[in-house]
Coordinates of C-alpha atoms in Angstrom, one line a residue:
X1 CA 0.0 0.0 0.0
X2 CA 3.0 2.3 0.8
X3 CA 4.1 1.8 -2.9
X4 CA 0.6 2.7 -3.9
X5 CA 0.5 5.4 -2.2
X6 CA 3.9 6.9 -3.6
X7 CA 3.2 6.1 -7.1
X8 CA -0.3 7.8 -6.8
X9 CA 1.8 10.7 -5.2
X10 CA 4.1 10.8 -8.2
X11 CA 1.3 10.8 -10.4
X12 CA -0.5 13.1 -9.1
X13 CA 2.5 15.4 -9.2
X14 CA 3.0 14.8 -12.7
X15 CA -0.3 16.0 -13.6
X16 CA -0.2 19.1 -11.7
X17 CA 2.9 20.7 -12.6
X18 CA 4.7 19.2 -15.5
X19 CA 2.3 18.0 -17.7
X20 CA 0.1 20.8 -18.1
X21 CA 2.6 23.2 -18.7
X22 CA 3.9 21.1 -21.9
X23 CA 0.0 20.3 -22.7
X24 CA -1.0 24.0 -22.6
X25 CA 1.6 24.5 -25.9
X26 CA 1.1 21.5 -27.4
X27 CA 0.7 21.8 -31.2
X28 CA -1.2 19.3 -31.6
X29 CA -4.5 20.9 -30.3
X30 CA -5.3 23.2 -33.1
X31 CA -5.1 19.9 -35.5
X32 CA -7.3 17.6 -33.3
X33 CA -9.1 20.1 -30.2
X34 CA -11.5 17.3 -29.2
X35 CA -8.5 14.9 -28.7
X36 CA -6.8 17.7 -26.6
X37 CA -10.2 18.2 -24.9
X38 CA -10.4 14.5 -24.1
X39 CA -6.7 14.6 -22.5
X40 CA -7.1 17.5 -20.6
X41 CA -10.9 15.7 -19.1
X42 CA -8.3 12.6 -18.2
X43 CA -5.7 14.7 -16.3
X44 CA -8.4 16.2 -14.7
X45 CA -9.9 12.9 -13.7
X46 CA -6.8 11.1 -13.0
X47 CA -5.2 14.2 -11.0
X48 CA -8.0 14.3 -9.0
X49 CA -8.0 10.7 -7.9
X50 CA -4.4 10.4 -7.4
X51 CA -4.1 13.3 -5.3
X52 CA -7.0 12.6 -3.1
X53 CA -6.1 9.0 -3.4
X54 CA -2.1 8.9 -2.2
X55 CA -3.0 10.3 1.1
X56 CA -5.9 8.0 1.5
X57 CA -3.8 5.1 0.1
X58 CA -0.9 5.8 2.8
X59 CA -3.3 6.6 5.5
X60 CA -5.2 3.1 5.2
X61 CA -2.1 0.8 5.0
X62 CA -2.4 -0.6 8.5
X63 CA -5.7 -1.9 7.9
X64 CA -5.5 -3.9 4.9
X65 CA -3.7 -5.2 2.0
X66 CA -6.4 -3.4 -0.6
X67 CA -8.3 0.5 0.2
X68 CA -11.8 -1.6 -0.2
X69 CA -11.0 -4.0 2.6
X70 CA -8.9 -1.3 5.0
X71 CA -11.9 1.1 4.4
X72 CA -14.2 -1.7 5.5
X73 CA -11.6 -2.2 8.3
X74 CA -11.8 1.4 9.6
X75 CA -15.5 1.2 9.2
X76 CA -15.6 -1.5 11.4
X77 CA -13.3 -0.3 13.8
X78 CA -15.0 3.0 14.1
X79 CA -18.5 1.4 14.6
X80 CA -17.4 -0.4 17.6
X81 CA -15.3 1.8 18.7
X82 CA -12.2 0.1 19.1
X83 CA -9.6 2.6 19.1
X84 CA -7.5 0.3 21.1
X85 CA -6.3 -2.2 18.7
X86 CA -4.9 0.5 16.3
X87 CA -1.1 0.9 18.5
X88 CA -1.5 -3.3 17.7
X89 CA -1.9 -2.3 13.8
X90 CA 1.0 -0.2 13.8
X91 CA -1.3 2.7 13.0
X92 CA 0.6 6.2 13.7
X93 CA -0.3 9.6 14.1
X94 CA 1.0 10.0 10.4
X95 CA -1.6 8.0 9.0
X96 CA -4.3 9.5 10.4
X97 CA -3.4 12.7 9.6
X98 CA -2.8 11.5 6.2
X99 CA -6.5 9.3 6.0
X100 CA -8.0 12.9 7.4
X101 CA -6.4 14.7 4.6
X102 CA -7.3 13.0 1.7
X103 CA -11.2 12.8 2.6
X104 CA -11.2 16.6 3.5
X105 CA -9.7 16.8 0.0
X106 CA -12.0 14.9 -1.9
X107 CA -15.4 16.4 0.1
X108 CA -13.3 20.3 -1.4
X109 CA -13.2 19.4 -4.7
X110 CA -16.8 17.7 -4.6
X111 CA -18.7 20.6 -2.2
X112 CA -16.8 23.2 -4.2
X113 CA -18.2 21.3 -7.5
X114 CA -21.7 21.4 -6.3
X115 CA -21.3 25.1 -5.1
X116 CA -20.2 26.5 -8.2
X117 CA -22.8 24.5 -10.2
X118 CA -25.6 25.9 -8.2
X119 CA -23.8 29.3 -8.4
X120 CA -23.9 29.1 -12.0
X121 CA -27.2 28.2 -12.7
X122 CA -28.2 31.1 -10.6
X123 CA -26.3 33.7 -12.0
X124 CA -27.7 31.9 -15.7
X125 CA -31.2 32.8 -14.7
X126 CA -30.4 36.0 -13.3
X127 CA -28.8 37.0 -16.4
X128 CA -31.8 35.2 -18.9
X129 CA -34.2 37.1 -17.1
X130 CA -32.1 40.7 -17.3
X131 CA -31.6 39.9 -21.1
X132 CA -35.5 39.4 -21.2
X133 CA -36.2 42.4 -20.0
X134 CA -34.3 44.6 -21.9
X135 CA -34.0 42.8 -25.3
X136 CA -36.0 42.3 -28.0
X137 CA -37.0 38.4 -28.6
X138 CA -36.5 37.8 -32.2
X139 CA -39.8 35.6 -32.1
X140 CA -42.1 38.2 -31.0
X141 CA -41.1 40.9 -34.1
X142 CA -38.9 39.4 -36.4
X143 CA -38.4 42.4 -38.7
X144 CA -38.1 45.0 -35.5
X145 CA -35.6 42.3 -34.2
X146 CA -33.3 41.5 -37.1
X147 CA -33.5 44.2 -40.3
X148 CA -31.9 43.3 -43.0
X149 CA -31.3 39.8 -41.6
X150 CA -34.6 39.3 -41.2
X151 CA -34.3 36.0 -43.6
X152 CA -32.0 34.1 -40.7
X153 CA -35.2 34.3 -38.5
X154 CA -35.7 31.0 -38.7
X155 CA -32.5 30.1 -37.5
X156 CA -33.2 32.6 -34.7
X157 CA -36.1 32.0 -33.5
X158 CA -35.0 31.8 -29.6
X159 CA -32.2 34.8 -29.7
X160 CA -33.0 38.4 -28.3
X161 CA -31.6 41.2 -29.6
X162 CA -30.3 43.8 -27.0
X163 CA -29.7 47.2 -28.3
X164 CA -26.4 48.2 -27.6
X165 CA -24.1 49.3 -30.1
X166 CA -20.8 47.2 -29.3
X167 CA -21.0 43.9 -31.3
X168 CA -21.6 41.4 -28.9
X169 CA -23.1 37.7 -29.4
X170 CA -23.2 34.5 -26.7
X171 CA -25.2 32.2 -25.8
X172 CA -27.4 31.4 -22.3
X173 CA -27.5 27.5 -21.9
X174 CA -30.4 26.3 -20.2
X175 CA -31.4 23.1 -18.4
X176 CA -33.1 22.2 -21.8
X177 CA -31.8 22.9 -25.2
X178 CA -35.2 24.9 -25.7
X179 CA -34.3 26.6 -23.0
X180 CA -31.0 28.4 -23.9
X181 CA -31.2 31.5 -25.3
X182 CA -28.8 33.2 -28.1
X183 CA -28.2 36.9 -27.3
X184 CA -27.3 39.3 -30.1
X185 CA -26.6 43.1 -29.9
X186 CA -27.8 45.8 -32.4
X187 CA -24.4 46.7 -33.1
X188 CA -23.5 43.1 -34.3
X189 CA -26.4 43.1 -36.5
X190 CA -25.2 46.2 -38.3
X191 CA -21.5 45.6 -38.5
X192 CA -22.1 42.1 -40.3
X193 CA -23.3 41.1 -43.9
X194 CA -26.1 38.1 -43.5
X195 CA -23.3 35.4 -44.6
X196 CA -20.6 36.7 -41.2
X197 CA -23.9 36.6 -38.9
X198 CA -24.7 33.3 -40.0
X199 CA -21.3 31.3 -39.2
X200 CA -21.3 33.4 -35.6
X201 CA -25.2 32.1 -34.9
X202 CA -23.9 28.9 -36.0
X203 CA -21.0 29.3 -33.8
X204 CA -23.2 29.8 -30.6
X205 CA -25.1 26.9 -31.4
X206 CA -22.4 24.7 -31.8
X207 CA -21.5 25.4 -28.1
X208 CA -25.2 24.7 -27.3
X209 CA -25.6 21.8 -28.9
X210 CA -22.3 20.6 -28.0
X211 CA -23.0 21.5 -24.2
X212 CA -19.5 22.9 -23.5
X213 CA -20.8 24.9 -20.5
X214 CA -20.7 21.8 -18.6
X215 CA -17.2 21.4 -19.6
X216 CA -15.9 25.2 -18.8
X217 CA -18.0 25.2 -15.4
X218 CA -15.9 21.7 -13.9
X219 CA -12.7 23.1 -14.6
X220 CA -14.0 26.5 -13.4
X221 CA -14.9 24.6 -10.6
X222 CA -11.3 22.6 -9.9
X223 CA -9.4 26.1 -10.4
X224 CA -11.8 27.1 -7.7
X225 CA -10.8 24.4 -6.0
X226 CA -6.9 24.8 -5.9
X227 CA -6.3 28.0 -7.3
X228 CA -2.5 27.9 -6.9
X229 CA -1.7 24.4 -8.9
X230 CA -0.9 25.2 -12.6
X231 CA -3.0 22.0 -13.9
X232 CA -6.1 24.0 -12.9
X233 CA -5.2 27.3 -14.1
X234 CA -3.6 25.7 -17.3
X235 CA -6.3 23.4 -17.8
X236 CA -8.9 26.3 -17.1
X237 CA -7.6 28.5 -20.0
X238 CA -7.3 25.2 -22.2
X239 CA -10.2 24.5 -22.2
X240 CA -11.7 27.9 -22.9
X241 CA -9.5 28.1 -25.7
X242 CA -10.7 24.6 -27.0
X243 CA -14.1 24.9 -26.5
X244 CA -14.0 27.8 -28.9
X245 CA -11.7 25.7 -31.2
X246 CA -14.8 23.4 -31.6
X247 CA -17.0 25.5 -32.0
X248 CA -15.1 27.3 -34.8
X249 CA -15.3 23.7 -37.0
X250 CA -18.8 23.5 -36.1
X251 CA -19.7 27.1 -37.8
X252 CA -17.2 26.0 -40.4
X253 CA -19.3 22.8 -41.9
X254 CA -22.1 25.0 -43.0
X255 CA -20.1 28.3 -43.6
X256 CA -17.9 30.2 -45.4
X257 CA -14.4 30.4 -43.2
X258 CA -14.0 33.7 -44.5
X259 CA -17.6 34.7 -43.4
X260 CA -16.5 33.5 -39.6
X261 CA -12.8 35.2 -39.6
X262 CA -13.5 38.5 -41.0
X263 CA -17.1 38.5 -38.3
X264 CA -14.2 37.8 -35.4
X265 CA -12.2 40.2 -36.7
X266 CA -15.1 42.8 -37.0
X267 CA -16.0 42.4 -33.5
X268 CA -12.7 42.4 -32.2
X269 CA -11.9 45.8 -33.6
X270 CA -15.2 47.2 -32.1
X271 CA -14.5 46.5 -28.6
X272 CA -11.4 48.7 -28.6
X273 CA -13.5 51.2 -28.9
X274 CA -16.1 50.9 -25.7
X275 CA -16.0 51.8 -22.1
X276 CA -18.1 49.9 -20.5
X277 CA -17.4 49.2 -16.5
X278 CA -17.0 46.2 -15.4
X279 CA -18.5 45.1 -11.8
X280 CA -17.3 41.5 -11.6
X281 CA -14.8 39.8 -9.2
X282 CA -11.1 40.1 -9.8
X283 CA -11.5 36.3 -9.3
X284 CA -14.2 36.1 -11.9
X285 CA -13.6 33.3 -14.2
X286 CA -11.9 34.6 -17.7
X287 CA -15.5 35.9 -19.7
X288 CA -16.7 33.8 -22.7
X289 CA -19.2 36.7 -24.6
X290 CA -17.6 38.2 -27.2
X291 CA -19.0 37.0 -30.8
X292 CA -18.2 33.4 -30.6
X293 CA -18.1 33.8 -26.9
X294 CA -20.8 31.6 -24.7
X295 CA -21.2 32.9 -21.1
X296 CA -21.1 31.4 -18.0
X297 CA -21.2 34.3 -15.5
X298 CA -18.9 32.7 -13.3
X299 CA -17.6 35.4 -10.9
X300 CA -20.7 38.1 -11.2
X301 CA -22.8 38.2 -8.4
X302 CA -26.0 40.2 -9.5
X303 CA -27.3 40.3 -12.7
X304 CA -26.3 43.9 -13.5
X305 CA -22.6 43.0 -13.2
X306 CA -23.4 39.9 -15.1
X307 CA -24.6 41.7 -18.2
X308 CA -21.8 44.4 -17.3
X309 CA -19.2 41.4 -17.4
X310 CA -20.6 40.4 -21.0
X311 CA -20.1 43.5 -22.3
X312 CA -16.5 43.3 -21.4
X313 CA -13.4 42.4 -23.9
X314 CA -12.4 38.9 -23.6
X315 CA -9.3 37.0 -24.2
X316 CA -10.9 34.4 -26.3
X317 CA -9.3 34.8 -29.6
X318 CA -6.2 33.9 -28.7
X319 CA -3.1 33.2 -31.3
X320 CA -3.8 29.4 -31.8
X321 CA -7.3 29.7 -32.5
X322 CA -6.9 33.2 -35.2
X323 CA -4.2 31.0 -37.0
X324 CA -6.2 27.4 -37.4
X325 CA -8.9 29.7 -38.7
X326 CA -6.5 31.9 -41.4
X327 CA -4.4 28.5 -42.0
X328 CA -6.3 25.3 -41.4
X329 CA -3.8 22.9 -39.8
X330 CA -3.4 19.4 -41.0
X331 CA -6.0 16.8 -38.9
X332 CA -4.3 14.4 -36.7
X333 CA -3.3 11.0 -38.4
X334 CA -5.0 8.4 -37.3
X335 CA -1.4 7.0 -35.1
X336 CA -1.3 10.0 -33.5
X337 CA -5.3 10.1 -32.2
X338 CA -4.9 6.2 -31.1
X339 CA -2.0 7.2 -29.1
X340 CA -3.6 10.0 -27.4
X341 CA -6.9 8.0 -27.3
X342 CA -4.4 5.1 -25.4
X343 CA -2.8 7.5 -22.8
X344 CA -6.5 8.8 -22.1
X345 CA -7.7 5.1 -21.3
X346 CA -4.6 4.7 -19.4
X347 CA -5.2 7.9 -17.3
X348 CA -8.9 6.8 -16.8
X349 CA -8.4 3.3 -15.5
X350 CA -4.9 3.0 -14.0
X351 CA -5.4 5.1 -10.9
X352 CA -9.6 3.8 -10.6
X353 CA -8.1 0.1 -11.3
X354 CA -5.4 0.5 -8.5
X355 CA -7.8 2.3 -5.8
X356 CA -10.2 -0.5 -6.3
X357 CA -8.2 -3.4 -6.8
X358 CA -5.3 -2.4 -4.5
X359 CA -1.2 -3.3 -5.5

């Protein structure tokens, strides 16, 4: 169990310091981002379980020769009470300390999961109902609500146009895909041609339908969690970055890639030009809302700073993403996807496999 412990320890090591650093400039990600995204799910996993598994590991070697039979040992020992036989077990002040340890751990990183879900949905609703209110639903007036684009209104039947005049477009996921709403701004609508507003709707569904708030708000979460290891403020901006990767080649199957760089670029120009305070936390999670932006809300506490928050400039379009989209990288071979497909499995089922089964 010692060993265990050490090579959990190791691991867990690995995955918080080294890995993601090389990970976080890996090439490789604007050729294959759901293969990157996959990897960076697995360290996440894997990291979590080692590190709240070595202590855990250490802590129950006394009682048994696997963790399911020395949890069942403590169990039993703690049910009757029998504090007395553990000088007999060899058991030490170190191991309790370490047992203690790596359950406080693993209640953190699941309370602190739970907490910022029910945070986030929230702030979601908060937000949906401040857009309602001072938008325009493109359902209710199509041609108020869209112009000249009024012949994308079927593609827009759930977005709300807010009159402000910076471009601005994200998207509101709800519990239901019915329920998530796109939101547009009158200055987007005037800035594109019907072609550049397209791919960016297309863009924002793509993250809908692909549910990547689920993704950004866990790893939200684990930087929450442990705010001063560099897998989880690595993996936090990776993921960002990829999740906006994807949704890139999911505007790109229906549209023009010209339409979708030149409606970035449009939009990116425009917000040099705003002043518009922002109210959220210095600790607020990096904003998702500029066009090809989806929001989570993550560090606003009222609904006001929420909106203010999406009307901020966000580091979104980052290098790696503007050149995939002005020179499309060559996909992954099929070699290179198994392998990372094979150190995923491995990361997966290696430490579950040796917390279950034991050495």
């Amino acid at each position: 169990m010692t060993i265990l412990a050490l090579c959990l320890a190791a691991l867990a090591f690995a995955l918080a310091v080294p890995v993601p650093r090389v990970l976080s400039q890996a090439r490789f990600r604007t050729r294959s981002p759901w293969a990157a995204m996959l990897l960076w799910q697995a360290i996440a996993l894997a990291g979590g379980l080692s590190m709240v598994g070595a202590p855990i590991v250490y802590g129950l070697g006394p009682f048994g020769d696997s963790v399911p039979a020395a949890a069942w040992h403590v169990l039993r020992l703690s049910a009757a009470a029998d504090f007395g036989a553990l000088p007999a077990l060899g058991v030490h002040a170190g191991h309790i300390f370490a047992l203690c340890l790596g359950v406080l751990l693993g209640c953190h990183l699941l309370l602190t999961l739970l907490l910022t879900y029910v945070r986030v949905l929230g702030q979601r609703r908060r937000h949906r109902d401040v857009v309602r209110l001072l938008s325009t639903p493109v359902d209710g007036n199509q041609a108020a609500a869209l112009g000249r684009h009024f012949k994308l209104s079927p593609e827009l039947i759930h977005a709300h146009v807010l009159e402000h005049d910076a471009p601005l477009a994200y998207c509101l996921p709800g519990r239901t895909h019915s329920g998530s709403v796109t939101v547009l701004s009158r200055g987007l609508l005037d800035q594109l041609s019907e072609g550049e507003l397209a791919a960016v709707v297309a863009h924002e569904k793509t993250h809908l339908q692909q549910r990547h708030h689920f993704l950004t708000m866990a790893f939200e979460a684990w930087y929450r969690a442990l705010p001063w290891l560099p897998t989880t403020r690595h993996g936090r901006a990776a993921v960002t970055e990829l999740t906006e990767m994807l949704a890139d080649d999911g505007a790109l199957r229906a549209h023009q890639r010209e339409d979708l760089v030149r409606a970035l670029a449009l939009s990116s120009a425009g917000q040099e030009h705003r002043d518009v305070r922002r109210d959220a936390r210095p600790d607020a999670a990096p904003d998702q809302s500029t066009p090809g932006g989806h929001t989570e809300g993550a560090g606003a506490t009222e609904p006001a700073e929420t909106l203010s928050a999406a009307l901020e400039p966000s580091p979104l379009i980052t290098t790696a993403r503007l050149s995939r989209l002005l020179v499309p990288p060559e996909p992954l071979g099929r070699p290179a996807l198994g392998g990372i497909l094979l150190i995923v499995a491995a990361l997966v089922c290696v430490p579950t496999a040796a917390l279950l089964l034991g050495p």
